[in-house]
Amino acid sequence: MIARQLLKAATTDKLVSCCTWNLSVKYGSTAKHKRISLFKKRAVFKTDLSKPSPTDLRYIDWKLDGVDEIKEGGISCKEGFPTAAKKNPKPVIDIPPGYNSIEVWDEVLEEVFSNSPYGRNVVQRSIMLFLLRNCPLNTNSHSESELSRTLQSFLDYLVEKPEALEVCQSSLWYYLKSCRENGQTHKVLPLLRLLKDKIKTWAPKFLEEIIQHDLKDDQDVVDYFVYMVSVSCDKYLKHEAISFLLRANKKEDAVKMMREQMEVNARNTNAINIQDKVLNTFLDTFSYSEDGDVWAENRDVVENFLLLMSQSYFVFKHHDSAAMVAEWFKRIPHENWAAKTFSAIQVRDGLCPVSGVKMIPSILSEKEHQLLKNASKKSLLNQNIQINRYAPAEFKPTKHWKWQSDSGTKDKDAKKFIELLLERGPFDLVIDGANVIHTYKTKDVAFKAIRRFVKDFRAKVKKDAKVVFMARDYSAGELNRAYPDFAQTIDQCYLNPRTEDDSYILYTAICSGRNCYVLSNDLFRNYKHFFSTHLTPTISLLFHKFQSSMQITFEAQLGGHLEVQFGSSVFPQVQQTDRTWHFPFQYLDGPRYGKVHILPRHYLCVYRKDLLPQSS
């Protein structure tokens, strides 16, 4: 539902004090899709036939939706509009001029509610837009006008009337926006002081508008604003809030919110998304200072912030973000910092080609692999699979393992899955069939690409590699019909669409050993979420290492070809020594970013030239 405000004003200034302003609200939708139909017909509403000037308060010019003909008595609707709109095409709000009491506003809105299908939110927003349009906030000539007094009374009504307050945020958003655009931000603080004790939950859009105003002079409002943002789930709002707090010199709150946001994002995504403007404001706020005490504190904040990155899976989205950090180091006098980029392919024997420092390997150690294997088992059990907690870690029967029979779909899938592992595992390659088929859209081409890839894998990686193809059960039999000879050379496991297949695929790969690969573009977000929610950050980090080394990603090519990329020997993690920092970053920033697993393969080495060996 969208409101449109149409003005039917008085013809002369002399009549203003004794007439009412009529505000029309109209909505429309198509019969089938209930979407707005725009006919882009423009109209000037007035009581006489003379066209008012654009500066006249009686002038209003709107693009109307669904308007067939505009008449003196109302408007007629196009065919296809709801019956309610045809019966009542022009509900009118009669607004008395001057300062109106709460009782008067109640009467105005009650008349609308009794004669139209519109809710309080739409009506209040329409009135606010009407008053703002006809009472510009950037001029003093209307400070004592009837419209100005009406606007103030309407603001008071929204704040004081409980029913109006519940749905006031969209109306007040337009008011705050108008204040900001017209240089009247001084009017915002008094309003927010009234609202902060009355509104329990603020909409992200409303908070985003507050951020644009300079509120640092009112500590109570800032503190309340920080609290409201902290309980919001909107990550982009929190990014804006961090910049706001830094501008307001609320450094502790800004750093705390930034840290919390990093921890949340690092657990659930491939990279922590920190906007460039937030990072730039943060680094400028805590930049080098001639004051020794201030500089010591600033350096401690930034370096602890970077160390936090090194304790999680942090990847800069592109080179410019990492370069901002490098510039922060370069601005430190007498320390001779420099920066240089390199790619993972340039790493030899695990050493940085720029500084010679040992890089973090992506291959899991035996201990790390065992920890991840146990975590993978817990994730599998979490999917309501009827396997008790003594399910075998290796693929062989033990006296501790037993099958708990159940007639459910997941029970059947789990039974079939365990039997496959016990009889045919461990494997060297696990193919996420659903992911490959989804990428190609057609199964025949996907099967052709898989066959070619397995042939190349056995030729270049392991000659007698054991391969398992895991997909949904609606694909069962199709691979055998398309390529029967090839189907006999691999194992197949088909799961019900209602079954969470990520846990099956990753359990198979991880428990098959340290050298089992996974062919998939999947981000495995559900898997990461389980690790971060139910287990420890260490386990989540180990899974990122597994992805970095053993997940094979691909791009679909014409003719049933897969352009694949194997993992890297270097783990893309922020790394620090006494003389170097290494920051991984992406070069890819397109439609695939954030939708498929893309391994960062570039690094920015920030190093002190005076502390490195002369050969460097």
XYZ file of C-alpha atoms in Angstrom:
616
model
C 0.000 0.000 0.000
C 1.430 3.356 -0.994
C 0.008 6.703 -0.017
C -0.287 9.648 -2.391
C -0.925 13.126 -1.047
C -3.206 15.410 -3.068
C -3.877 18.955 -1.938
C -7.099 20.894 -2.335
C -6.149 24.233 -0.823
C -7.886 27.569 -0.372
C -7.790 29.999 -3.295
C -6.789 33.081 -1.316
C -4.708 33.743 1.743
C -7.715 35.429 3.336
C -9.571 32.141 3.461
C -6.792 30.209 5.145
C -7.921 30.829 8.694
C -11.516 29.768 8.093
C -11.149 26.723 5.862
C -9.825 23.208 6.140
C -7.047 21.585 4.135
C -8.090 18.457 2.284
C -5.521 15.713 1.970
C -6.417 12.799 -0.297
C -4.884 9.376 0.228
C -5.184 6.735 -2.481
C -3.782 3.296 -3.130
C -4.056 0.858 -6.011
C -2.942 -2.587 -7.088
C -3.418 -5.011 -9.912
C -6.020 -7.683 -9.284
C -3.563 -10.544 -9.524
C -0.217 -9.368 -8.218
C -1.271 -6.552 -5.891
C 1.462 -4.245 -7.156
C 1.365 -0.542 -7.856
C 0.419 0.458 -11.395
C 2.104 3.689 -12.484
C 0.396 5.626 -15.259
C 2.602 8.689 -14.719
C -0.223 11.157 -15.162
C 0.644 14.495 -13.602
C -1.891 16.852 -12.067
C -2.090 20.259 -10.427
C -4.792 20.441 -7.767
C -6.463 23.806 -7.189
C -9.930 25.204 -6.622
C -9.884 27.643 -9.534
C -8.740 27.111 -13.119
C -5.723 29.392 -12.899
C -2.388 27.624 -12.501
C -0.588 28.659 -9.305
C 3.127 29.339 -9.315
C 5.536 26.662 -8.015
C 6.243 28.835 -4.978
C 2.581 28.961 -4.007
C 1.740 26.704 -1.088
C -1.400 25.627 -2.937
C 0.700 24.088 -5.720
C 1.393 20.370 -5.688
C 2.511 18.142 -8.548
C 2.541 14.346 -8.170
C 2.931 11.256 -10.316
C -0.285 9.391 -9.655
C -0.863 5.676 -9.925
C -3.986 4.238 -11.492
C -5.614 7.608 -12.198
C -7.894 7.712 -15.232
C -9.344 11.171 -14.985
C -9.006 13.981 -12.484
C -12.169 15.889 -11.773
C -13.221 18.700 -9.481
C -15.176 16.278 -7.312
C -12.597 13.521 -7.121
C -10.747 10.987 -9.219
C -11.936 7.954 -11.158
C -9.903 4.749 -11.131
C -8.702 2.536 -13.929
C -10.221 -0.902 -14.351
C -8.543 -3.605 -12.287
C -8.436 -1.751 -8.993
C -9.887 -3.256 -5.811
C -13.594 -2.801 -5.188
C -12.909 -0.761 -2.065
C -10.890 1.754 -4.056
C -13.631 2.110 -6.672
C -16.341 2.642 -4.085
C -14.268 5.193 -2.224
C -11.717 6.543 -4.699
C -11.025 9.732 -2.805
C -11.009 9.506 0.982
C -10.339 13.006 2.243
C -8.639 14.099 5.444
C -9.978 17.417 6.680
C -7.214 19.157 8.650
C -8.235 22.254 10.628
C -5.609 25.028 10.425
C -3.620 26.238 13.417
C -2.438 24.375 16.485
C -4.712 21.378 16.985
C -5.200 19.581 20.262
C -4.917 15.809 20.664
C -8.712 15.600 20.702
C -8.967 17.425 17.367
C -6.395 15.132 15.750
C -8.290 12.131 17.108
C -11.440 13.388 15.394
C -9.562 13.965 12.124
C -8.113 10.466 12.029
C -11.286 8.795 13.275
C -13.194 10.236 10.341
C -10.632 8.757 7.946
C -10.696 5.337 9.601
C -14.482 5.155 9.412
C -14.646 5.997 5.692
C -11.562 4.333 4.173
C -9.503 1.132 4.287
C -6.285 2.867 5.336
C -4.410 2.128 8.521
C -3.028 4.599 11.036
C 0.527 4.300 9.746
C -0.417 5.300 6.186
C -2.643 8.156 7.294
C -0.087 9.612 9.723
C 2.647 9.388 7.104
C 0.418 11.102 4.532
C -0.348 13.980 6.878
C 3.341 14.413 7.696
C 4.330 14.518 4.029
C 1.574 17.021 3.284
C 2.624 19.346 6.098
C 6.344 19.115 5.287
C 5.753 19.819 1.625
C 3.730 22.926 2.362
C 5.721 24.181 5.330
C 9.400 24.293 4.251
C 11.698 24.023 7.245
C 14.472 26.070 5.663
C 12.548 29.345 5.629
C 11.692 31.643 8.501
C 8.722 33.221 6.725
C 6.476 30.363 7.743
C 7.625 30.147 11.331
C 4.377 31.690 12.550
C 2.132 30.393 9.767
C -0.918 28.267 10.339
C 0.784 25.319 8.610
C 3.828 25.623 10.839
C 1.672 25.555 13.952
C -0.278 22.626 12.522
C 2.961 20.717 11.921
C 4.105 21.327 15.489
C 0.777 20.192 16.879
C 0.942 17.036 14.776
C 4.438 16.266 16.117
C 3.144 16.703 19.654
C 0.236 14.410 18.839
C 2.552 11.650 17.553
C 4.641 11.815 20.715
C 1.827 12.105 23.262
C -0.830 9.798 21.804
C 0.046 6.132 22.594
C -1.802 4.749 19.558
C -0.041 7.219 17.275
C 3.335 6.615 18.911
C 3.196 2.888 18.132
C 3.353 3.533 14.380
C 5.012 6.947 14.319
C 8.492 6.010 13.101
C 7.836 6.198 9.368
C 6.207 9.619 9.827
C 9.008 10.907 12.030
C 11.596 9.537 9.610
C 10.345 12.014 6.995
C 10.488 14.811 9.544
C 14.085 14.004 10.566
C 15.107 13.696 6.928
C 13.549 17.069 6.137
C 15.334 18.668 9.099
C 18.683 17.304 7.907
C 18.176 18.353 4.292
C 17.130 21.867 5.294
C 19.825 22.513 7.880
C 17.466 22.337 10.851
C 19.230 19.590 12.818
C 18.841 21.609 16.022
C 15.171 20.572 15.986
C 16.081 16.886 16.201
C 17.558 16.705 19.708
C 14.463 18.003 21.549
C 12.334 15.457 19.710
C 14.706 12.565 20.454
C 14.814 13.489 24.146
C 11.055 13.026 24.232
C 11.125 9.780 22.268
C 13.981 7.931 23.957
C 11.905 6.996 26.992
C 8.784 6.117 24.999
C 9.931 3.968 22.060
C 11.243 0.561 23.074
C 12.342 -0.629 19.628
C 13.437 1.623 16.803
C 13.357 0.548 13.171
C 16.761 0.321 11.412
C 15.675 2.916 8.847
C 14.829 5.373 11.636
C 18.160 4.736 13.367
C 20.026 5.183 10.085
C 18.509 8.641 9.763
C 19.484 9.555 13.332
C 23.082 8.607 12.522
C 23.197 11.370 9.910
C 22.642 14.038 12.566
C 25.178 15.544 14.939
C 24.027 14.349 18.355
C 27.337 14.199 20.183
C 26.433 17.137 22.441
C 23.693 15.154 24.182
C 25.250 12.266 26.077
C 21.941 10.722 27.147
C 20.659 10.537 23.576
C 23.958 9.102 22.328
C 23.977 6.439 25.044
C 20.407 5.476 24.287
C 21.145 5.401 20.581
C 24.122 3.084 21.177
C 21.881 0.733 23.118
C 19.202 0.667 20.410
C 21.773 -0.080 17.705
C 23.393 -2.806 19.794
C 20.137 -4.779 20.000
C 19.448 -4.398 16.287
C 20.223 -7.253 13.889
C 20.967 -4.967 10.943
C 24.715 -5.266 10.258
C 24.769 -2.313 7.839
C 23.170 -0.137 10.482
C 25.921 -1.155 12.894
C 28.567 -0.189 10.355
C 27.016 3.267 10.123
C 26.772 3.418 13.899
C 30.489 2.717 14.289
C 31.311 5.723 12.100
C 28.822 7.830 14.058
C 30.388 6.867 17.390
C 33.887 7.589 16.126
C 32.760 11.040 14.956
C 31.161 11.602 18.352
C 34.468 10.673 20.033
C 32.838 7.655 21.681
C 35.900 5.533 21.022
C 35.240 2.800 23.555
C 31.694 2.195 22.317
C 32.863 2.241 18.701
C 35.647 -0.279 19.293
C 33.348 -2.531 21.304
C 30.683 -2.522 18.590
C 33.304 -3.078 15.890
C 34.737 -6.035 17.769
C 31.309 -7.604 18.289
C 30.425 -7.151 14.627
C 33.689 -8.757 13.525
C 33.172 -11.758 15.771
C 29.636 -12.351 14.513
C 30.542 -12.042 10.837
C 33.703 -14.105 11.143
C 31.739 -17.044 12.515
C 29.092 -17.128 9.830
C 30.619 -15.946 6.548
C 33.710 -16.351 4.431
C 34.931 -12.864 5.238
C 34.273 -10.128 7.765
C 32.476 -7.363 5.920
C 33.740 -4.030 7.202
C 32.822 -1.121 5.003
C 35.731 0.914 3.688
C 34.404 4.171 5.107
C 34.100 2.571 8.551
C 37.627 1.196 8.395
C 38.974 4.510 7.120
C 37.253 6.474 9.898
C 38.530 3.997 12.468
C 42.152 4.249 11.285
C 41.991 8.055 11.070
C 40.580 8.292 14.591
C 43.404 6.190 16.016
C 46.210 7.478 13.812
C 49.667 8.653 14.858
C 49.804 11.510 17.365
C 52.707 13.610 18.624
C 51.337 13.142 22.134
C 53.124 10.048 23.417
C 50.315 8.877 25.696
C 47.648 9.343 23.028
C 49.764 7.554 20.435
C 50.445 4.640 22.777
C 46.717 4.220 23.340
C 45.874 4.586 19.640
C 48.486 2.046 18.608
C 47.295 -0.405 21.208
C 43.705 -0.126 19.924
C 44.614 -0.666 16.261
C 47.058 -3.501 16.872
C 44.606 -5.291 19.162
C 41.988 -4.845 16.477
C 44.339 -6.449 13.941
C 45.217 -9.233 16.369
C 41.528 -9.978 16.690
C 41.508 -10.499 12.937
C 44.358 -12.985 13.284
C 42.362 -15.014 15.811
C 39.480 -15.522 13.371
C 39.015 -15.968 9.647
C 39.350 -12.423 8.350
C 39.669 -11.583 4.668
C 39.646 -8.062 3.243
C 37.157 -7.784 0.417
C 39.628 -6.092 -1.930
C 43.114 -4.618 -2.112
C 42.092 -1.053 -1.246
C 40.821 -2.114 2.182
C 44.109 -3.813 3.044
C 46.017 -0.824 1.654
C 44.268 1.455 4.180
C 45.884 -0.507 6.992
C 49.258 -0.363 5.228
C 48.978 3.432 4.975
C 48.283 3.621 8.706
C 51.626 1.913 9.366
C 53.463 4.026 6.790
C 52.393 7.227 8.554
C 54.303 6.203 11.681
C 57.551 8.219 11.611
C 60.992 6.641 12.105
C 59.755 3.046 11.714
C 60.264 2.713 7.948
C 57.211 0.578 7.109
C 56.634 -0.592 3.528
C 54.044 -2.769 1.789
C 54.032 -5.160 -1.149
C 51.494 -7.598 -2.567
C 52.090 -11.183 -3.632
C 50.005 -14.209 -4.588
C 49.877 -17.643 -2.976
C 51.492 -19.209 -6.028
C 54.685 -17.250 -5.269
C 55.066 -18.900 -1.851
C 57.895 -21.452 -1.795
C 58.561 -23.798 1.116
C 55.895 -21.925 3.076
C 57.926 -18.676 3.141
C 56.666 -15.191 2.280
C 58.427 -14.073 -0.943
C 58.648 -10.499 0.385
C 59.785 -10.856 4.004
C 60.914 -14.481 4.220
C 58.583 -15.065 7.183
C 57.008 -18.511 7.608
C 53.370 -18.476 6.461
C 50.551 -20.407 8.154
C 49.918 -23.687 6.275
C 46.371 -24.645 5.340
C 46.918 -28.403 5.708
C 45.465 -29.672 8.976
C 47.795 -31.377 11.416
C 46.866 -34.786 12.810
C 45.620 -33.213 16.030
C 43.610 -30.541 14.206
C 42.114 -33.129 11.885
C 40.978 -35.266 14.814
C 39.297 -32.262 16.457
C 37.485 -31.396 13.234
C 36.459 -35.026 12.739
C 34.794 -35.123 16.156
C 33.052 -31.811 15.455
C 31.831 -33.131 12.109
C 30.294 -36.105 13.878
C 28.442 -33.769 16.251
C 27.088 -31.799 13.317
C 25.833 -35.012 11.742
C 24.098 -36.059 14.948
C 22.568 -32.599 15.212
C 20.529 -33.261 12.055
C 18.236 -35.666 13.997
C 19.905 -38.637 12.400
C 19.103 -41.798 14.325
C 22.679 -42.657 15.225
C 23.628 -42.683 18.876
C 26.565 -40.769 20.269
C 28.831 -43.772 19.830
C 28.748 -43.583 16.009
C 32.151 -44.777 14.753
C 34.763 -42.207 13.876
C 36.253 -44.575 11.290
C 34.409 -46.649 8.735
C 34.346 -50.000 10.483
C 31.863 -51.645 12.847
C 32.602 -51.420 16.552
C 30.884 -52.847 19.592
C 29.849 -49.312 20.574
C 27.911 -48.682 17.379
C 24.342 -49.749 16.884
C 21.513 -48.770 14.573
C 18.365 -47.325 16.068
C 15.580 -48.261 13.688
C 12.996 -45.700 12.703
C 10.614 -45.421 9.796
C 11.359 -41.750 9.137
C 12.912 -40.372 5.956
C 16.034 -39.140 7.703
C 16.394 -42.512 9.372
C 16.395 -44.267 6.002
C 18.904 -41.806 4.554
C 21.182 -42.200 7.547
C 21.023 -45.996 7.399
C 21.850 -45.979 3.690
C 24.648 -43.481 4.294
C 26.291 -45.407 7.135
C 26.156 -48.642 5.165
C 27.933 -46.921 2.272
C 30.692 -45.624 4.547
C 31.217 -48.959 6.264
C 31.316 -50.935 3.028
C 32.982 -48.528 0.563
C 34.865 -45.823 2.478
C 37.162 -44.080 3.027
C 37.169 -41.955 -0.139
C 39.607 -39.687 -1.962
C 37.033 -37.387 -3.560
C 33.488 -36.397 -2.553
C 31.365 -34.717 -5.236
C 28.559 -32.385 -4.140
C 26.255 -33.470 -6.950
C 23.397 -31.114 -6.084
C 25.749 -28.126 -6.213
C 27.238 -29.073 -9.583
C 23.827 -29.832 -11.110
C 22.433 -26.526 -9.814
C 25.345 -24.659 -11.416
C 24.784 -26.206 -14.832
C 20.964 -26.179 -14.591
C 20.761 -29.342 -16.748
C 21.740 -32.766 -15.456
C 23.086 -34.137 -18.747
C 25.701 -31.389 -19.059
C 26.519 -31.635 -15.335
C 27.074 -35.398 -15.584
C 29.319 -34.851 -18.599
C 31.391 -32.294 -16.670
C 31.667 -34.587 -13.633
C 32.843 -37.483 -15.780
C 35.571 -35.351 -17.357
C 36.685 -33.990 -14.005
C 36.937 -37.438 -12.376
C 38.977 -38.655 -15.335
C 41.392 -35.714 -14.943
C 41.510 -36.163 -11.164
C 42.530 -39.792 -11.503
C 45.112 -38.885 -14.102
C 46.740 -35.999 -12.215
C 46.045 -36.511 -8.493
C 45.524 -40.200 -7.725
C 45.254 -42.970 -10.269
C 42.978 -45.301 -8.297
C 41.056 -42.570 -6.448
C 37.848 -43.723 -4.764
C 35.067 -41.284 -5.649
C 31.583 -40.909 -4.181
C 28.857 -38.889 -5.915
C 26.281 -37.505 -3.435
C 23.063 -35.928 -4.689
C 19.302 -35.744 -4.154
C 17.275 -38.882 -4.697
C 15.398 -37.394 -7.661
C 18.713 -37.729 -9.537
C 19.004 -41.430 -8.729
C 19.410 -43.594 -11.811
C 19.974 -40.715 -14.238
C 23.764 -40.900 -14.047
C 23.593 -44.648 -14.690
C 21.400 -44.094 -17.743
C 23.541 -41.270 -19.141
C 26.992 -42.817 -18.559
C 26.631 -46.435 -17.390
C 30.324 -47.266 -17.845
C 31.424 -44.270 -15.797
C 28.773 -44.838 -13.114
C 30.254 -48.238 -12.399
C 33.622 -46.682 -11.512
C 32.297 -44.473 -8.686
C 30.071 -44.879 -5.642
C 26.759 -43.081 -5.400
C 24.653 -41.895 -2.471
C 21.248 -40.251 -2.920
C 19.485 -38.351 -0.129
C 15.961 -37.068 0.337
C 15.546 -33.328 -0.464
C 14.419 -32.737 3.129
C 17.705 -34.083 4.438
C 20.482 -31.634 5.278
C 23.097 -32.928 2.836
C 25.956 -30.634 3.922
C 26.590 -32.674 7.044
C 26.636 -35.929 5.067
C 29.039 -34.574 2.452
C 31.463 -33.030 4.922
C 31.317 -35.941 7.364
C 32.271 -38.250 4.494
C 35.155 -36.031 3.375
C 36.589 -35.152 6.778
C 36.368 -38.656 8.191
C 37.936 -40.114 5.036
C 41.246 -38.617 6.095
C 43.393 -35.531 5.652
C 43.760 -36.069 1.894
C 40.107 -36.328 0.828
C 38.902 -33.524 -1.466
C 35.417 -32.023 -1.855
C 34.192 -30.723 -5.214
C 31.712 -27.944 -4.384
C 31.147 -24.205 -4.594
C 28.996 -24.279 -1.462
C 29.793 -21.846 1.340
C 28.456 -24.387 3.874
C 26.958 -21.592 5.951
C 24.763 -23.936 8.001
C 27.801 -25.972 8.896
C 29.744 -22.899 10.006
C 26.757 -21.638 11.953
C 26.542 -24.899 13.875
C 30.245 -24.765 14.726
C 30.095 -21.143 15.861
C 26.859 -21.576 17.821
C 27.331 -24.951 19.500
C 31.099 -25.481 19.510
C 34.140 -23.197 19.773
C 35.762 -20.548 17.537
C 38.767 -22.860 17.224
C 36.650 -25.522 15.514
C 35.181 -22.929 13.161
C 38.705 -21.811 12.252
C 39.758 -25.425 11.620
C 36.886 -25.864 9.200
C 38.043 -22.758 7.315
C 41.479 -24.375 7.083
C 39.905 -27.538 5.708
C 38.045 -25.497 3.088
C 41.226 -23.643 2.156
C 43.167 -26.837 1.514
C 40.675 -29.529 0.452
C 37.670 -27.828 -1.174
C 37.880 -27.720 -4.982
C 35.873 -24.865 -6.474
C 34.834 -24.564 -10.095
C 33.321 -22.423 -12.801
C 30.987 -24.006 -15.324
C 32.201 -23.745 -18.912
C 30.362 -24.408 -22.157
C 30.375 -27.948 -23.461
C 30.392 -29.632 -20.066
C 33.800 -28.476 -18.861
C 34.767 -27.516 -15.310
C 37.409 -24.875 -14.721
C 38.548 -25.952 -11.273
C 40.745 -24.422 -8.605
C 42.323 -26.562 -5.938
C 43.016 -25.248 -2.465
C 46.088 -23.320 -1.397
C 49.018 -24.447 0.705
C 48.808 -21.131 2.603
C 45.947 -20.400 4.987
C 44.470 -16.944 4.264
C 44.616 -15.549 7.775
C 45.918 -12.265 9.162
C 49.402 -13.035 10.464
C 51.694 -10.944 12.662
C 55.326 -11.064 13.748
C 57.494 -8.450 15.442
C 58.404 -6.967 12.049
C 55.635 -8.007 9.616
C 51.894 -8.155 9.053
C 50.210 -10.241 6.354
C 46.684 -9.335 5.218
C 44.779 -11.665 2.840
C 42.408 -9.976 0.404
C 40.170 -10.714 -2.565
C 40.640 -9.431 -6.073
C 37.175 -10.641 -7.063
C 34.312 -8.266 -6.289
C 31.435 -9.264 -8.530
C 28.150 -11.147 -8.559
C 29.819 -14.385 -7.411
C 31.280 -12.773 -4.286
C 29.464 -13.951 -1.171
C 27.431 -16.543 -3.104
C 30.076 -19.199 -3.720
C 33.209 -20.247 -1.874
C 36.101 -18.199 -3.254
C 39.504 -18.760 -1.697
C 41.610 -15.582 -1.273
C 44.916 -16.059 -3.061
C 46.513 -12.637 -2.612
C 48.261 -11.057 0.349
C 49.552 -7.663 1.345
C 52.813 -7.900 3.278
C 53.433 -4.877 5.517
C 56.994 -4.982 6.835
C 59.695 -2.878 8.470
C 62.543 -2.571 6.015
C 65.111 -1.796 8.689
C 64.409 -5.045 10.607
C 64.394 -7.489 7.685
C 67.492 -9.350 6.484
C 69.476 -7.437 3.882
C 68.571 -9.996 1.206
C 64.922 -8.952 1.473
